[in-house]
Short mmCIF file of C-alpha atoms in Angstrom, two decimals:
data_model
loop_
_atom_site.label_atom_id
_atom_site.label_comp_id
_atom_site.label_asym_id
_atom_site.label_seq_id
_atom_site.Cartn_x
_atom_site.Cartn_y
_atom_site.Cartn_z
CA MET A 1 -9.03 -29.85 -38.14
CA THR A 2 -12.68 -30.41 -39.16
CA GLY A 3 -14.87 -33.38 -39.26
CA THR A 4 -18.50 -34.49 -39.79
CA ASP A 5 -18.85 -35.26 -35.98
CA HIS A 6 -18.48 -31.30 -35.26
CA ALA A 7 -20.52 -28.40 -36.33
CA VAL A 8 -20.76 -24.46 -35.62
CA LEU A 9 -23.77 -22.89 -33.91
CA MET A 10 -24.33 -19.37 -34.98
CA LEU A 11 -26.18 -16.73 -32.66
CA ARG A 12 -27.17 -13.34 -33.01
CA LEU A 13 -26.86 -11.35 -29.85
CA ALA A 14 -28.74 -8.11 -30.25
CA ALA A 15 -30.77 -5.99 -27.64
CA PRO A 16 -31.34 -2.50 -26.48
CA LEU A 17 -28.94 -3.32 -23.58
CA GLN A 18 -26.46 -5.90 -23.04
CA SER A 19 -23.98 -6.40 -20.21
CA TRP A 20 -21.03 -8.89 -20.13
CA GLY A 21 -19.62 -8.26 -16.70
CA GLY A 22 -17.38 -11.31 -16.28
CA PRO A 23 -15.86 -11.36 -12.80
CA SER A 24 -17.11 -7.94 -11.75
CA ARG A 25 -19.21 -7.93 -8.61
CA TYR A 26 -20.72 -6.00 -5.66
CA ASN A 27 -21.30 -2.19 -6.20
CA LEU A 28 -19.39 -1.98 -9.42
CA ARG A 29 -20.74 -4.04 -12.33
CA GLU A 30 -18.82 -3.38 -15.36
CA THR A 31 -19.30 -4.76 -18.90
CA ARG A 32 -16.73 -5.91 -21.50
CA PRO A 33 -16.97 -4.67 -25.08
CA GLN A 34 -17.80 -8.20 -26.40
CA PRO A 35 -19.84 -11.03 -25.14
CA THR A 36 -17.79 -13.28 -22.59
CA LYS A 37 -17.74 -17.04 -22.68
CA SER A 38 -19.44 -17.17 -19.32
CA GLY A 39 -22.25 -14.94 -20.49
CA VAL A 40 -22.88 -17.03 -23.82
CA LEU A 41 -22.77 -20.44 -21.90
CA GLY A 42 -24.93 -19.18 -19.23
CA LEU A 43 -27.58 -18.24 -22.06
CA LEU A 44 -27.31 -21.72 -23.52
CA ALA A 45 -27.59 -23.32 -20.00
CA ALA A 46 -30.75 -21.26 -19.35
CA ALA A 47 -32.16 -22.31 -22.66
CA GLU A 48 -31.74 -26.08 -21.78
CA GLY A 49 -33.30 -25.36 -18.40
CA ARG A 50 -30.14 -26.25 -16.47
CA ASP A 51 -30.31 -25.56 -12.71
CA ARG A 52 -27.53 -23.34 -11.55
CA GLU A 53 -25.95 -26.31 -9.57
CA ALA A 54 -25.96 -28.37 -12.90
CA SER A 55 -22.63 -29.22 -14.45
CA VAL A 56 -21.39 -27.09 -17.37
CA THR A 57 -18.24 -29.14 -18.35
CA ASP A 58 -19.70 -30.14 -21.78
CA LEU A 59 -20.31 -26.30 -22.44
CA VAL A 60 -17.06 -25.12 -21.38
CA GLY A 61 -15.34 -27.31 -24.03
CA LEU A 62 -16.97 -25.51 -27.06
CA GLN A 63 -14.80 -23.10 -28.89
CA LEU A 64 -16.18 -19.52 -29.14
CA GLY A 65 -15.83 -16.85 -31.66
CA VAL A 66 -17.33 -13.44 -31.55
CA ARG A 67 -17.82 -10.96 -34.33
CA VAL A 68 -18.70 -7.23 -33.54
CA ASP A 69 -21.33 -6.28 -36.05
CA GLN A 70 -22.42 -3.18 -34.31
CA PRO A 71 -20.26 -2.06 -31.16
CA GLY A 72 -22.85 -0.03 -29.57
CA THR A 73 -22.17 2.77 -26.83
CA LEU A 74 -21.55 2.56 -23.24
CA LEU A 75 -24.26 3.42 -20.77
CA ARG A 76 -23.88 4.06 -16.96
CA ASP A 77 -26.97 3.27 -15.00
CA TYR A 78 -27.80 5.02 -11.73
CA HIS A 79 -29.01 1.99 -9.63
CA THR A 80 -30.11 1.71 -6.03
CA VAL A 81 -30.74 -1.49 -3.96
CA SER A 82 -32.58 -2.03 -0.88
CA ASP A 83 -34.27 -4.81 1.05
CA TYR A 84 -37.87 -5.44 0.14
CA ARG A 85 -38.77 -6.15 3.77
CA GLY A 86 -37.51 -2.78 4.92
CA LEU A 87 -34.59 -4.10 6.81
CA PRO A 88 -31.06 -2.49 6.90
CA LEU A 89 -28.81 -3.65 4.17
CA LEU A 90 -26.03 -6.28 4.88
CA SER A 91 -22.61 -5.22 5.71
CA ALA A 92 -19.23 -6.78 4.83
CA LYS A 93 -18.89 -8.09 8.43
CA THR A 94 -19.87 -11.46 9.69
CA ASN A 95 -20.68 -12.69 13.17
CA ALA A 96 -19.41 -15.82 14.97
CA LYS A 97 -21.62 -18.12 12.99
CA GLY A 98 -20.17 -16.82 9.87
CA GLU A 99 -23.38 -14.93 8.97
CA GLN A 100 -23.37 -11.35 7.46
CA THR A 101 -24.57 -8.73 9.75
CA ARG A 102 -26.75 -5.74 9.13
CA THR A 103 -25.20 -2.20 8.61
CA ALA A 104 -24.74 -0.40 11.96
CA PRO A 105 -25.82 2.44 12.07
CA PRO A 106 -28.49 1.01 9.67
CA LYS A 107 -28.27 1.79 6.06
CA TYR A 108 -31.56 1.21 4.02
CA THR A 109 -30.41 2.18 0.54
CA GLY A 110 -27.24 1.62 -1.36
CA VAL A 111 -26.05 2.95 -4.72
CA THR A 112 -24.37 0.59 -7.23
CA ARG A 113 -22.71 1.61 -10.62
CA ARG A 114 -23.79 -0.74 -13.53
CA PHE A 115 -22.56 -0.40 -17.15
CA TYR A 116 -24.40 -1.65 -20.26
CA LEU A 117 -23.73 -1.61 -23.98
CA GLN A 118 -26.73 -0.02 -25.92
CA ASP A 119 -27.65 -0.76 -29.23
CA ALA A 120 -25.04 -3.33 -29.81
CA VAL A 121 -25.14 -6.31 -32.17
CA PHE A 122 -22.78 -9.38 -32.04
CA VAL A 123 -22.40 -12.80 -33.80
CA ALA A 124 -21.42 -15.60 -31.77
CA ALA A 125 -20.05 -18.86 -33.16
CA LEU A 126 -19.72 -21.92 -31.05
CA ARG A 127 -17.82 -24.92 -32.35
CA GLY A 128 -18.06 -28.38 -30.98
CA PRO A 129 -19.76 -31.84 -31.04
CA ARG A 130 -22.53 -31.82 -33.54
CA THR A 131 -24.96 -33.82 -31.37
CA LEU A 132 -24.50 -31.28 -28.48
CA LEU A 133 -24.85 -28.22 -30.74
CA GLN A 134 -28.09 -29.67 -32.31
CA SER A 135 -29.45 -29.91 -28.96
CA LEU A 136 -28.47 -26.41 -27.92
CA GLU A 137 -29.74 -24.95 -31.19
CA GLU A 138 -33.13 -26.50 -30.51
CA ALA A 139 -33.15 -25.23 -26.97
CA VAL A 140 -32.33 -21.79 -27.99
CA ARG A 141 -35.36 -21.61 -30.46
CA ASN A 142 -37.56 -23.18 -27.61
CA PRO A 143 -35.90 -22.00 -24.36
CA VAL A 144 -36.99 -23.36 -21.12
CA PHE A 145 -35.96 -20.24 -19.11
CA PRO A 146 -36.03 -16.84 -20.56
CA LEU A 147 -32.82 -15.81 -22.37
CA SER A 148 -30.91 -12.66 -21.49
CA LEU A 149 -27.67 -11.14 -22.77
CA GLY A 150 -25.51 -10.98 -19.74
CA ARG A 151 -28.27 -9.85 -17.26
CA ARG A 152 -31.82 -10.77 -16.56
CA SER A 153 -32.86 -7.21 -17.39
CA CYS A 154 -31.41 -7.61 -20.98
CA PRO A 155 -33.54 -9.91 -23.08
CA PRO A 156 -32.67 -10.32 -26.73
CA THR A 157 -34.28 -8.67 -29.72
CA GLY A 158 -35.60 -11.17 -32.29
CA PRO A 159 -34.49 -14.89 -32.81
CA VAL A 160 -31.19 -15.61 -31.22
CA SER A 161 -30.41 -18.78 -33.36
CA LEU A 162 -28.73 -18.23 -36.92
CA GLY A 163 -28.72 -21.95 -37.30
CA LEU A 164 -26.09 -24.74 -37.54
CA ARG A 165 -23.14 -24.53 -40.12
CA ALA A 166 -21.02 -27.43 -41.15
CA ASP A 167 -17.75 -27.78 -39.31
CA THR A 168 -15.13 -25.27 -40.23
CA GLN A 169 -12.67 -22.82 -38.53
CA LEU A 170 -14.33 -19.99 -36.51
CA GLU A 171 -12.62 -17.25 -38.52
CA ASP A 172 -14.01 -18.80 -41.74
CA VAL A 173 -17.54 -19.05 -40.44
CA LEU A 174 -17.43 -15.40 -39.10
CA LYS A 175 -16.55 -14.37 -42.55
CA ALA A 176 -19.40 -16.17 -44.18
CA VAL A 177 -22.35 -14.99 -41.95
CA PRO A 178 -24.21 -11.94 -43.35
CA TRP A 179 -23.82 -8.47 -41.68
CA GLN A 180 -26.30 -8.37 -38.79
CA ALA A 181 -26.17 -4.73 -37.86
CA GLY A 182 -29.52 -2.84 -37.59
CA SER A 183 -31.05 -1.15 -40.65
CA HIS A 184 -30.03 2.27 -39.61
CA ARG A 185 -26.36 1.16 -39.32
CA ARG A 186 -26.44 -0.72 -42.69
CA ARG A 187 -27.88 2.48 -44.45
CA GLN A 188 -24.71 4.27 -43.38
CA ALA A 189 -22.46 2.01 -45.15
CA GLN A 190 -20.29 3.59 -47.78
CA GLY A 191 -19.06 0.68 -49.79
CA ALA A 192 -19.77 -2.94 -50.83
CA THR A 193 -17.94 -4.31 -47.73
CA VAL A 194 -17.18 -3.54 -44.12
CA SER A 195 -14.40 -4.71 -41.74
CA LEU A 196 -15.53 -5.93 -38.49
CA GLU A 197 -13.59 -6.73 -35.35
CA ALA A 198 -13.55 -10.43 -34.21
CA THR A 199 -12.23 -12.48 -31.44
CA VAL A 200 -11.60 -16.22 -31.73
CA GLU A 201 -10.71 -18.88 -29.15
CA ASP A 202 -7.36 -20.23 -30.37
CA PRO A 203 -4.82 -22.56 -28.49
CA ALA A 204 -2.09 -20.68 -30.47
CA GLY A 205 -3.53 -17.15 -29.77
CA ASP A 206 -1.35 -14.37 -28.27
CA GLN A 207 -3.71 -12.99 -25.58
CA PHE A 208 -5.54 -14.36 -22.50
CA THR A 209 -8.92 -13.70 -21.33
CA VAL A 210 -10.43 -14.73 -17.95
CA ASP A 211 -14.13 -15.50 -18.61
CA VAL A 212 -14.31 -19.34 -18.56
CA PRO A 213 -16.94 -20.38 -15.66
CA ASP A 214 -16.66 -23.46 -13.47
CA THR A 215 -20.12 -23.21 -12.15
CA TYR A 216 -23.15 -20.95 -11.99
CA ASP A 217 -24.02 -22.05 -8.47
CA LEU A 218 -24.85 -18.95 -6.32
CA LYS A 219 -23.97 -20.77 -3.06
CA THR A 220 -20.31 -21.48 -4.12
CA GLY A 221 -19.89 -18.61 -6.58
CA THR A 222 -18.11 -18.70 -9.92
CA ARG A 223 -14.47 -18.98 -10.36
CA PHE A 224 -13.29 -17.86 -13.81
CA GLY A 225 -10.56 -19.68 -15.73
CA ARG A 226 -8.57 -18.21 -18.60
CA ARG A 227 -8.51 -19.15 -22.27
CA THR A 228 -6.29 -18.11 -25.15
CA VAL A 229 -7.81 -15.84 -27.91
CA ARG A 230 -6.81 -14.14 -31.11
CA HIS A 231 -8.08 -10.92 -32.30
CA LEU A 232 -8.50 -10.28 -35.95
CA TRP A 233 -10.59 -8.39 -38.60
CA VAL A 234 -13.01 -10.00 -41.01
CA THR A 235 -14.42 -8.52 -44.18
CA VAL A 236 -18.19 -9.11 -44.94
CA PRO A 237 -20.53 -7.71 -47.64
CA THR A 238 -22.65 -4.75 -46.85
CA GLY A 239 -25.21 -5.59 -49.57
CA ARG A 240 -24.55 -2.32 -51.24
CA THR A 241 -23.39 -2.25 -54.92
CA GLN A 242 -23.07 1.47 -55.65
CA PRO A 243 -19.62 3.01 -55.43
CA ASP A 244 -18.72 4.84 -52.06
CA HIS A 245 -19.18 8.40 -53.55
CA PRO A 246 -21.20 8.26 -56.63
CA ALA A 247 -21.39 11.44 -58.60
CA ALA A 248 -24.78 13.20 -59.19
CA VAL A 249 -26.65 12.07 -62.29
CA GLY A 250 -25.67 14.20 -65.42
CA THR A 251 -22.92 16.02 -63.83
CA ALA A 252 -19.13 15.62 -63.72
CA ALA A 253 -17.34 14.58 -60.58
CA GLN A 254 -16.05 17.66 -58.63
CA PRO A 255 -12.46 17.97 -57.39
CA ASP A 256 -11.97 17.80 -53.57
CA HIS A 257 -12.60 21.14 -51.72
CA ASP A 258 -9.27 22.43 -50.60
CA PRO A 259 -9.84 25.11 -47.75
CA PHE A 260 -6.05 26.23 -47.84
CA ALA A 261 -6.58 27.34 -51.50
CA LEU A 262 -8.34 30.51 -50.11
CA LEU A 263 -5.16 31.33 -48.18
CA GLY A 264 -3.02 30.90 -51.30
CA TRP A 265 -1.28 27.86 -50.07
#
């Protein structure tokens, strides 16, 4: 159902690098192929200037939809960590006081595996109370803390907000927003429309994803809850009007090349 007290906030999530790790931790930091709810809500919380200990209950209630306008490619980063004071790294062991002990024999440098999406573009739609989304839209345009796409090292390219839309189903609004892929990708389009992968939060969905945060407090750590989603394809215009394979001007269309004709098949 839709109503005048609700609206949809549209976001463009584009950057040279993005990383949506979800619950991955420690020496292996993976990324999911699409933005997570935890990551998107974290961006909104940063825009509003919320402390990590602040409640995110109102944000968790927002319904999320994501459209993949440009999937990007996976990048593995060779990353090392060390203590800036020159101390040995912490180990997985604790002492009688519950404090982490230093590695023995001392280890001063550790290697972590971190994965990113490079050259990716997504459209995120958040549906919820109009008053809350109006406040969030203003915060995204004038953020208190720097915005990032999954990690602090991944600032967005260009404006993030695509504005507010009248309340409607996530699937419908994801069909209405123009294609946001980069100009190099749009030049490769061969037709008047393009089919894009999308994921929408839907109580009647057929799959679960575990990416709903309970807090961003570093002291307690984040526990992730699950939500029900539905995967689909949406068709949007590319902005091109010419046919997929136009014939050269002044020449007749040539038949398809048949390599097996040379073999007499």
